[in-house]
Coordinates of C-alpha atoms and ligand atoms in Angstrom, one line a residue:
X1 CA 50.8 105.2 5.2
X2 CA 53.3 103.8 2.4
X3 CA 56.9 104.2 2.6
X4 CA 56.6 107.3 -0.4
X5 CA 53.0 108.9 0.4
X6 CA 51.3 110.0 3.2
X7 CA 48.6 113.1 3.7
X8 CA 51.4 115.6 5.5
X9 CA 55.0 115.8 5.8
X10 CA 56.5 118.0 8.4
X11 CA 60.3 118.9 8.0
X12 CA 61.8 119.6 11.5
X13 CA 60.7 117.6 14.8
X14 CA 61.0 120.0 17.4
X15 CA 58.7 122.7 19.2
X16 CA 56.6 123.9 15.9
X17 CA 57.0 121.0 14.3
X18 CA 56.6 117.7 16.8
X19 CA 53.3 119.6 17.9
X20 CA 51.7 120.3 14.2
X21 CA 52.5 116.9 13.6
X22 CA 51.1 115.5 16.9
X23 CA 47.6 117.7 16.4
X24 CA 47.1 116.6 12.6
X25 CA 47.7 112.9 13.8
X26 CA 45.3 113.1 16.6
X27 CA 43.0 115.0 13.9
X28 CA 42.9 111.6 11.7
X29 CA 46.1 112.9 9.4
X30 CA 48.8 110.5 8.4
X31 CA 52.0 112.1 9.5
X32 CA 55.6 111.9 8.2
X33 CA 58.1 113.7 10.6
X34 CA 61.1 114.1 10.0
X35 CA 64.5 116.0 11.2
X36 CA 68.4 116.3 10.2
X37 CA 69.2 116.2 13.6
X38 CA 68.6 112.4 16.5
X39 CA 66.5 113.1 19.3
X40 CA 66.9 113.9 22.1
X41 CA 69.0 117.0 21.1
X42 CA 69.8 120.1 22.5
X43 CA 68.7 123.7 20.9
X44 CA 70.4 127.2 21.4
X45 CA 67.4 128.9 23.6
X46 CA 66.5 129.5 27.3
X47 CA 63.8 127.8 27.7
X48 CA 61.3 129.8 29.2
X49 CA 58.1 128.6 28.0
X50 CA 55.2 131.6 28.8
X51 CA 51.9 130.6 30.4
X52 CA 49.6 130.4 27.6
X53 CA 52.2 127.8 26.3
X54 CA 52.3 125.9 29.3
X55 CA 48.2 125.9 28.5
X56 CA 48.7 124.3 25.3
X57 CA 50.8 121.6 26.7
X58 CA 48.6 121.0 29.7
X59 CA 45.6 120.6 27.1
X60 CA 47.4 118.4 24.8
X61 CA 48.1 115.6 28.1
X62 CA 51.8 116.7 28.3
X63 CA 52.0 119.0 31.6
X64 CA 52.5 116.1 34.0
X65 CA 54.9 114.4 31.8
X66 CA 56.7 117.5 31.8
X67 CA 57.0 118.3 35.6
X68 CA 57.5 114.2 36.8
X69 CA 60.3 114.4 34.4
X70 CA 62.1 116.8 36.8
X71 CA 61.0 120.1 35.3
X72 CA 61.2 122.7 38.5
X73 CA 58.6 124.8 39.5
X74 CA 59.2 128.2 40.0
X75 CA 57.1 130.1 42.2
X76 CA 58.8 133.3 42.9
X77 CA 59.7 136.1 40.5
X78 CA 62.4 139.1 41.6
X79 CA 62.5 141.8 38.7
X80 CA 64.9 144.8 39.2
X81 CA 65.4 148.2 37.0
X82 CA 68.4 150.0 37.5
X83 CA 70.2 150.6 40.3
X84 CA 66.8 151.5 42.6
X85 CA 63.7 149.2 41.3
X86 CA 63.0 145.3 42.9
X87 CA 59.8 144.0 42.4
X88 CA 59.2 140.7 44.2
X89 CA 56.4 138.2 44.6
X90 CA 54.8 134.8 44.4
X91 CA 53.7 134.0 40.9
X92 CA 49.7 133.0 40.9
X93 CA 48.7 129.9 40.7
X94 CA 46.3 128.1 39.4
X95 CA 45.4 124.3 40.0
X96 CA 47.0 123.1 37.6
X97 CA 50.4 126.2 36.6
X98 CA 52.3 126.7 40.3
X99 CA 54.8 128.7 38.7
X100 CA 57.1 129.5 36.1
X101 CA 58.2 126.5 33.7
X102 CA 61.6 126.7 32.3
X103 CA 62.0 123.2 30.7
X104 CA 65.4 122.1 29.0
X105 CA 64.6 121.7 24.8
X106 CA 66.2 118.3 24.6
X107 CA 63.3 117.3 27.4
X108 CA 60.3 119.2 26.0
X109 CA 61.1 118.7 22.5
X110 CA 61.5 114.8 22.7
X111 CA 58.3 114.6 24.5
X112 CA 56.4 116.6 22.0
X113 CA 58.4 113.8 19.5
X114 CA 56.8 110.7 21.5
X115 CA 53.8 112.1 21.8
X116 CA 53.4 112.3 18.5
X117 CA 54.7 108.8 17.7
X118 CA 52.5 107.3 20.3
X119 CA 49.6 109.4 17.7
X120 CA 50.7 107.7 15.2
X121 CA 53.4 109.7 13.5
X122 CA 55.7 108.1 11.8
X123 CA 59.0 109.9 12.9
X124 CA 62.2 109.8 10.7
X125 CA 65.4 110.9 12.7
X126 CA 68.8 111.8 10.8
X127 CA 66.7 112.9 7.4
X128 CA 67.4 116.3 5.6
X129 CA 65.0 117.2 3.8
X130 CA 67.5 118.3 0.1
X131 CA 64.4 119.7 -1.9
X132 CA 60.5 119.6 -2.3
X133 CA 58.5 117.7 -5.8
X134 CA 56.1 120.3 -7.3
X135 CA 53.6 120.0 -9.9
X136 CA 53.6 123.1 -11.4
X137 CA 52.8 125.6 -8.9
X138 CA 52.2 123.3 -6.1
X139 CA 54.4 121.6 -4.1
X140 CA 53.6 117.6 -3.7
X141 CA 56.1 116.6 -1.5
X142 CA 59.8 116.3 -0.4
X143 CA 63.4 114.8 -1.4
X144 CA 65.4 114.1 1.5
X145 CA 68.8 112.3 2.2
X146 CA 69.1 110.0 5.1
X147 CA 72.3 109.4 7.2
X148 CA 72.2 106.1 7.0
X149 CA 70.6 105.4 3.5
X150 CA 70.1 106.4 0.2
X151 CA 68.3 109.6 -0.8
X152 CA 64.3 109.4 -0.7
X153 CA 61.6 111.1 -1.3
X154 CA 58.2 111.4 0.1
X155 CA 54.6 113.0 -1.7
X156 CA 52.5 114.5 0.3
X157 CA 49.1 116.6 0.0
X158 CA 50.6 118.9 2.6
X159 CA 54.2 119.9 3.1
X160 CA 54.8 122.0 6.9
X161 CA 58.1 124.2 6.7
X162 CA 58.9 123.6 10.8
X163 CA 62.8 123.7 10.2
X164 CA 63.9 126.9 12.3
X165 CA 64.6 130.6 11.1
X166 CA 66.9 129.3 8.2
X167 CA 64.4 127.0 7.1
X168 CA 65.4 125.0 3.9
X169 CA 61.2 124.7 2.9
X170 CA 60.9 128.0 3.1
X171 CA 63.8 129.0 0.4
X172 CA 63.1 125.9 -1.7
X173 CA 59.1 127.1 -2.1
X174 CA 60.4 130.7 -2.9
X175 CA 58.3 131.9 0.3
X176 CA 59.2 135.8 0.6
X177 CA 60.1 137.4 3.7
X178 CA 57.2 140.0 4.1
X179 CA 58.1 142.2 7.0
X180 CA 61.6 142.4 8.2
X181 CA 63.3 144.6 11.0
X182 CA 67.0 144.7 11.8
X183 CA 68.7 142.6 14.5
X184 CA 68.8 143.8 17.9
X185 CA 70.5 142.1 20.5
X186 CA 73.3 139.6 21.0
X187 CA 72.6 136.7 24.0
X188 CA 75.5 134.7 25.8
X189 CA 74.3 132.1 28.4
X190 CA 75.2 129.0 30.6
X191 CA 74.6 126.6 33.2
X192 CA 75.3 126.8 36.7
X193 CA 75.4 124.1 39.5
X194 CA 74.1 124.4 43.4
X195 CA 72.9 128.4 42.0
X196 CA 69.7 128.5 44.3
X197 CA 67.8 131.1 42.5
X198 CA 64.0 132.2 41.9
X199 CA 62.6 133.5 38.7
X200 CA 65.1 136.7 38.1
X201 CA 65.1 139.6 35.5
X202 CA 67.7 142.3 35.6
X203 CA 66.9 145.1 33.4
X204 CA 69.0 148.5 32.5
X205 CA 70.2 150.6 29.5
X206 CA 72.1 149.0 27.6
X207 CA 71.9 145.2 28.7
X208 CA 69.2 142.8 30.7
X209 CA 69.9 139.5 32.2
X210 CA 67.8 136.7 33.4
X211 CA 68.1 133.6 35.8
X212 CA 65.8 130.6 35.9
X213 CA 66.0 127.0 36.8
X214 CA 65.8 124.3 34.3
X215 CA 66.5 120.3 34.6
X216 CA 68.9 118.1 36.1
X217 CA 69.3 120.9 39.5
X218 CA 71.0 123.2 37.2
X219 CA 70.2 127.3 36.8
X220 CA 70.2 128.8 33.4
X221 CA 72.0 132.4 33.2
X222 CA 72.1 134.7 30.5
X223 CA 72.6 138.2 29.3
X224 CA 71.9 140.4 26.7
X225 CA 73.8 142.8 25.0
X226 CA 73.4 145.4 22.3
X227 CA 73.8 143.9 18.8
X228 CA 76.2 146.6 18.1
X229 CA 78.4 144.9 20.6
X230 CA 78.6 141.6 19.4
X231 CA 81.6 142.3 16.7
X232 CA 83.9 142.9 20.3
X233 CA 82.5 140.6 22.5
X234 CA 82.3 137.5 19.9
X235 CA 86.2 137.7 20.4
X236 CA 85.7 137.0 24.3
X237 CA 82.4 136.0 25.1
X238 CA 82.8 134.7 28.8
X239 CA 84.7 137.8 29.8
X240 CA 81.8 140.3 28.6
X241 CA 79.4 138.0 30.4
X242 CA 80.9 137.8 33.7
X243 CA 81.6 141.8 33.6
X244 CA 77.8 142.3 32.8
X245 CA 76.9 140.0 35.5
X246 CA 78.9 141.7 37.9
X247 CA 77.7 145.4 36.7
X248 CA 74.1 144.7 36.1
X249 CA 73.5 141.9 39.4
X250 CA 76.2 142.2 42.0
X251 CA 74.6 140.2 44.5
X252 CA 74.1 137.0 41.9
X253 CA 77.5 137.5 40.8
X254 CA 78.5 136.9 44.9
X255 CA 75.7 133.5 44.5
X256 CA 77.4 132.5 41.4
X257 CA 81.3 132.9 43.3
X258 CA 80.1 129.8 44.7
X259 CA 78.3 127.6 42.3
X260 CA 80.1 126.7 39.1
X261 CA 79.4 126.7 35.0
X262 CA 79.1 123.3 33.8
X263 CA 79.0 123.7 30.3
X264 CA 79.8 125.6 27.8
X265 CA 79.1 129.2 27.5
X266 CA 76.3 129.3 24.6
X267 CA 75.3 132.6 22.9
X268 CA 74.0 134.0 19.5
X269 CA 74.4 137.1 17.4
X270 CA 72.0 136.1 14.7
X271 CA 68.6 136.3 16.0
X272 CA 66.4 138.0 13.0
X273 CA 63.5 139.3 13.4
X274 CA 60.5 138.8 10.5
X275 CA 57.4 137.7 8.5
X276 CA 57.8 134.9 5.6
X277 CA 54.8 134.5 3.7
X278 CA 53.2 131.6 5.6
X279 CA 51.4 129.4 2.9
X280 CA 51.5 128.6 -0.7
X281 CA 49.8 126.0 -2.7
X282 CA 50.5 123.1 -0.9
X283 CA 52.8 124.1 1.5
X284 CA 52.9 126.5 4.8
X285 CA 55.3 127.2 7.5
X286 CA 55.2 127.0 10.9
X287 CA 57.5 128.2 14.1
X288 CA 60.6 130.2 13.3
X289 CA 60.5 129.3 9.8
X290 CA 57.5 131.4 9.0
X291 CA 57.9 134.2 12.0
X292 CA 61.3 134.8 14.1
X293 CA 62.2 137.5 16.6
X294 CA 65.0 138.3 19.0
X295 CA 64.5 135.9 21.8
X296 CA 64.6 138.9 24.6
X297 CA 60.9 138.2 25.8
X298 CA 61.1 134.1 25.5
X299 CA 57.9 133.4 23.6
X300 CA 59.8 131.8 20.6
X301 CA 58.2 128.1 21.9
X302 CA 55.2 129.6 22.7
X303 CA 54.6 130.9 19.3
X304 CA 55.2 128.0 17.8
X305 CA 52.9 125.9 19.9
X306 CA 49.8 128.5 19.5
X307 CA 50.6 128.4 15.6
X308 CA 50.9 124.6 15.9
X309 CA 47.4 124.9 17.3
X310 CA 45.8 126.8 14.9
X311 CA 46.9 125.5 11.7
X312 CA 45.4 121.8 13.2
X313 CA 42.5 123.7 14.3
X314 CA 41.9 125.3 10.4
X315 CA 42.8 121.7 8.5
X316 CA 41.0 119.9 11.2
X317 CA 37.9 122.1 10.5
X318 CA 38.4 122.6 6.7
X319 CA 40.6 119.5 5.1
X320 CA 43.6 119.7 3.3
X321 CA 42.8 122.7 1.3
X322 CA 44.6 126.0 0.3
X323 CA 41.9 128.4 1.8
X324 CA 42.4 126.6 5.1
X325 CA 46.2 127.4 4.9
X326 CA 44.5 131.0 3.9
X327 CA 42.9 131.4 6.9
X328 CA 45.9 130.1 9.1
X329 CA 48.3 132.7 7.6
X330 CA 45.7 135.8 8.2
X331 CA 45.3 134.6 11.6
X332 CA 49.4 134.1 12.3
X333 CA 49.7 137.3 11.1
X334 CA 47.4 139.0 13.1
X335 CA 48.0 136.4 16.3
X336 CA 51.6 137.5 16.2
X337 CA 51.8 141.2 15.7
X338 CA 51.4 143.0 19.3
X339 CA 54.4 140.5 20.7
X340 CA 56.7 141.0 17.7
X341 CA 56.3 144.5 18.0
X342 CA 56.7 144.5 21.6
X343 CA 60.0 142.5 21.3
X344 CA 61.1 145.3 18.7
X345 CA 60.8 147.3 21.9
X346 CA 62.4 145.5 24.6
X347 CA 65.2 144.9 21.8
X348 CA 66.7 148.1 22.0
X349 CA 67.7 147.3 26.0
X350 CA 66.5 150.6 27.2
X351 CA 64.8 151.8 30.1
X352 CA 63.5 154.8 30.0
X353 CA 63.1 157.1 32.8
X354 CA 59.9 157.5 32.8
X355 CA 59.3 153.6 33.0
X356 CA 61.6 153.8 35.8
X357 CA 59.9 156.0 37.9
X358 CA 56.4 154.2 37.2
X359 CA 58.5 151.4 38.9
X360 CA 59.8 152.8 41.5
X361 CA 56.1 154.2 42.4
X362 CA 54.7 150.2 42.0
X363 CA 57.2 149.2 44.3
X364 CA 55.5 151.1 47.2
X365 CA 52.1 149.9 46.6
X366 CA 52.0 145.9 47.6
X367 CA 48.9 145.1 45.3
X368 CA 50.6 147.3 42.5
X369 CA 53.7 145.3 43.0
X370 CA 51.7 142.0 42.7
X371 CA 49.9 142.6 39.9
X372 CA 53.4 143.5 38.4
X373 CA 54.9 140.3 39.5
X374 CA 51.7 138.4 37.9
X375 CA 51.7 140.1 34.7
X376 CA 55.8 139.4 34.3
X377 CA 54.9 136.1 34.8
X378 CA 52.3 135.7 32.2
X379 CA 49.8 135.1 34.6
X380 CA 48.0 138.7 33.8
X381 CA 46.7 140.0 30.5
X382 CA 48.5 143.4 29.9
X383 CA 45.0 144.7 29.1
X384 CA 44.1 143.9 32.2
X385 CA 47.2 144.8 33.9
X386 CA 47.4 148.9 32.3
X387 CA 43.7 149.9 33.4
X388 CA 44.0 148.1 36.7
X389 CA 47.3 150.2 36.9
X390 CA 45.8 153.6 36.1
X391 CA 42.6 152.8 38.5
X392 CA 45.5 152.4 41.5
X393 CA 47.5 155.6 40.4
X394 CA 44.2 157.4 40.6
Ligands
FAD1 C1 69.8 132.2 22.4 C2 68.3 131.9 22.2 C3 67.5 131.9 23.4 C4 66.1 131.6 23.2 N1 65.3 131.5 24.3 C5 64.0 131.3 24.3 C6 63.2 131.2 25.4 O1 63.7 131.4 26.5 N2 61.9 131.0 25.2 C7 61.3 130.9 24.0 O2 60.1 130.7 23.9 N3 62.1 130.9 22.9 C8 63.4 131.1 23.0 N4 64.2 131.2 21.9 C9 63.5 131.0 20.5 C10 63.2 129.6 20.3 O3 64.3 128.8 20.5 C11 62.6 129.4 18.9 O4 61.6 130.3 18.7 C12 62.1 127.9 18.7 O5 63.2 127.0 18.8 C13 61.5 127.8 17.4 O6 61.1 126.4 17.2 P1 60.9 125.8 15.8 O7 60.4 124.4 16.1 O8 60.2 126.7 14.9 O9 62.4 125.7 15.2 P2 63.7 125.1 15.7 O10 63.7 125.0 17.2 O11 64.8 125.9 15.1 O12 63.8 123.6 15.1 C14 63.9 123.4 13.7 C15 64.2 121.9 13.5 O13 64.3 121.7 12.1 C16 65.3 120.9 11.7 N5 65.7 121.1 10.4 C17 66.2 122.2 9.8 N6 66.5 122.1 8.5 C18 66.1 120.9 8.2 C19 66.1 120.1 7.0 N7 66.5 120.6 5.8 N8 65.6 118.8 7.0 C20 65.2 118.3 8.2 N9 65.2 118.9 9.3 C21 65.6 120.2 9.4 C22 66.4 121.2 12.7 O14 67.3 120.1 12.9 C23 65.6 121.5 14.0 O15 65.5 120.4 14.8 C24 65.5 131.4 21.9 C25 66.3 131.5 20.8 C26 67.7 131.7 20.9 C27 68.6 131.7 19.7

């Protein structure tokens, strides 16, 4: 690959983007990467990472990696409704998945950026990417500005958009937002120390919370408000989290009296939820660039894996060519549909009664309650979870 041309350029090294570019590398593809930000670097987000993304990493060699480098296991999952539903149980586990996976972004995301290196990628920290070349219609590659040199630029036959929800690629190749709903939530969390905890969801009208354990022996805790609250609690964030911990989970308030935050309280009000148009002629757009959701059901890095997948599996098929981009954006589209509308759901924080009594009914019926616990977990196809369901009601 010479310094100015190579076959792709992906802007933005981290979930979406550090796995297209590690895919098309293995594929044969020379691979510029590059990102505004040094690695390893922290993200705003959770972590949790669902099952079929702990799949993806598992098949692309990363899984042990992952858990030697101190990523917990989780094997239990507690999940309470209200005031009167708890659902608890051990996660299923295969040979290879114990649990649930929560993994810090500044761990995963680096090792998605060595693996790629170690494929050959040619990784460029500390460049933004300032503007794309075009040639006519299509776009032939990128002008960026490094932090410690002179401005650059780079052809390409491909250029991948991976640089988040506000991505620059996106609004330099005039891709259209396609599909867009409004925001829905607003999301505060931190880090606790010596917080033993499991797996834990805490879900009511108006606000749900969640506590998992990441890296380093710390526990993540967040909480969720409505997005028509953010305006009042922006103004004092910590307070609003504390009172909604105390409300919503009493008895990990009294576990969190004795453990202590240690670091800053983190949150967002600007989660938006769309479609971009995902390809042009020689560009496309991967991860949040291309699709972005509220992050209340934590498959933003999952998403951007499975799309990672399957635009290497379409240029790894087809070439370089615009009907393979074709095919990857009909299959995003279609790929992500039932979870974004599913997240429009949970958005709105409610839970209706008549969810709450089919709870309170699973809680009385063990193999009910485990299948619950499974499909929570990811470990459970809801399509197999609902008729399974309807079979035991019967
Ligand atoms: C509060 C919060 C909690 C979340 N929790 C979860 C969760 O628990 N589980 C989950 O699956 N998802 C979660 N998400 C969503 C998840 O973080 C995103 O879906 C995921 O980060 C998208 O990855 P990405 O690689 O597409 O983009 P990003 O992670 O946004 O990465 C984009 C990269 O592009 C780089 N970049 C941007 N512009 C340029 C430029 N011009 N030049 C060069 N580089 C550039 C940036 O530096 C960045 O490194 C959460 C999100 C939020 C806000």
């Amino acid at each position: 690959m010479s310094a100015d041309r190579c076959d792709v350029v992906v802007v933005g090294a981290r979930c979406a983007g550090a796995s297209t570019a590690l895919l098309l590398a293995r594929a044969g593809f020379r691979v510029l990467l590059l990102d505004r930000v040094d690695f390893p670097s922290d993200t705003l987000c959770t972590h949790h990472v669902t099952r079929p993304g702990m799949r993806l990493l598992d098949e692309w060699g990363l899984l042990d990696p992952l858990l030697d480098g101190g990523c917990p296991t989780m094997t239990r999952l507690v999940y309470h409704a209200g005031d009167t539903v708890r659902l608890a149980g051990e996660v299923p586990a295969t040979e290879r998945l114990r649990g649930i996976y929560s993994p810090r972004r500044r761990v995963l995301d680096d090792l998605l950026v060595r693996a790629a290196v170690d494929a050959g990628v040619d990784f460029r920290p500390g460049c933004t990417v300032v503007g794309l070349l075009a040639d006519g219609d299509r776009i032939t590659g990128v002008r960026y500005r490094s932090h410690t040199g002179p401005e650059g630029h780079v052809r390409a036959a491909l250029v991948v958009g991976a640089d988040g929800m506000r991505s620059s690629v996106a609004r330099f190749a005039g891709a259209p937002i396609e599909t867009e709903h409004p925001r829905l939530t607003c999301v505060y969390y931190s880090y606790w120390a010596d917080l033993p905890t499991d797996f834990e969801l805490y879900a009511r009208d108006g606000g749900h919370l969640g506590a998992a354990r990441t890296h380093d022996g710390l526990t993540m805790v967040v909480s969720y408000f409505p997005q028509a609250e953010f305006a009042r609690i922006r103004h004092d964030p910590m307070s609003a989290y504390l009172d909604s911990i105390r409300a919503a989970a009493p008895e990990l308030a009294d576990r969190m009296a004795g453990s202590r935050p240690v670091e800053r309280l983190r949150g967002s009000g600007s989660q938006h939820n769309f479609f971009r148009r995902a390809a042009g002629p020689g560009w496309v757009l991967v991860g949040d660039a291309g699709h972005s959701k509220d992050s209340i059901v934590g498959t933003g890095i999952t998403n951007a894996l499975r799309q990672a997948a399957v635009l290497a599996d379409e240029l790894t098929a087809a070439g370089l060519d615009d009907a393979a981009l074709r095919r990857f954006a009909a299959r995003r589209d279609e790929e992500m549909a039932d979870g974004y509308r599913s997240t429009l759901d949970f958005g709105r924080l409610e839970v209706p009664q008549e969810q709450l009594n089919r709870l309170r009914w699973m809680q009385t019926d063990r193999s009910a309650t485990a299948m619950f616990v499974a499909a929570v977990a990811g470990a459970l196809e809801p399509a197999d979870f609902v008729p399974s369901l309807e079979g035991a009601a019967r």
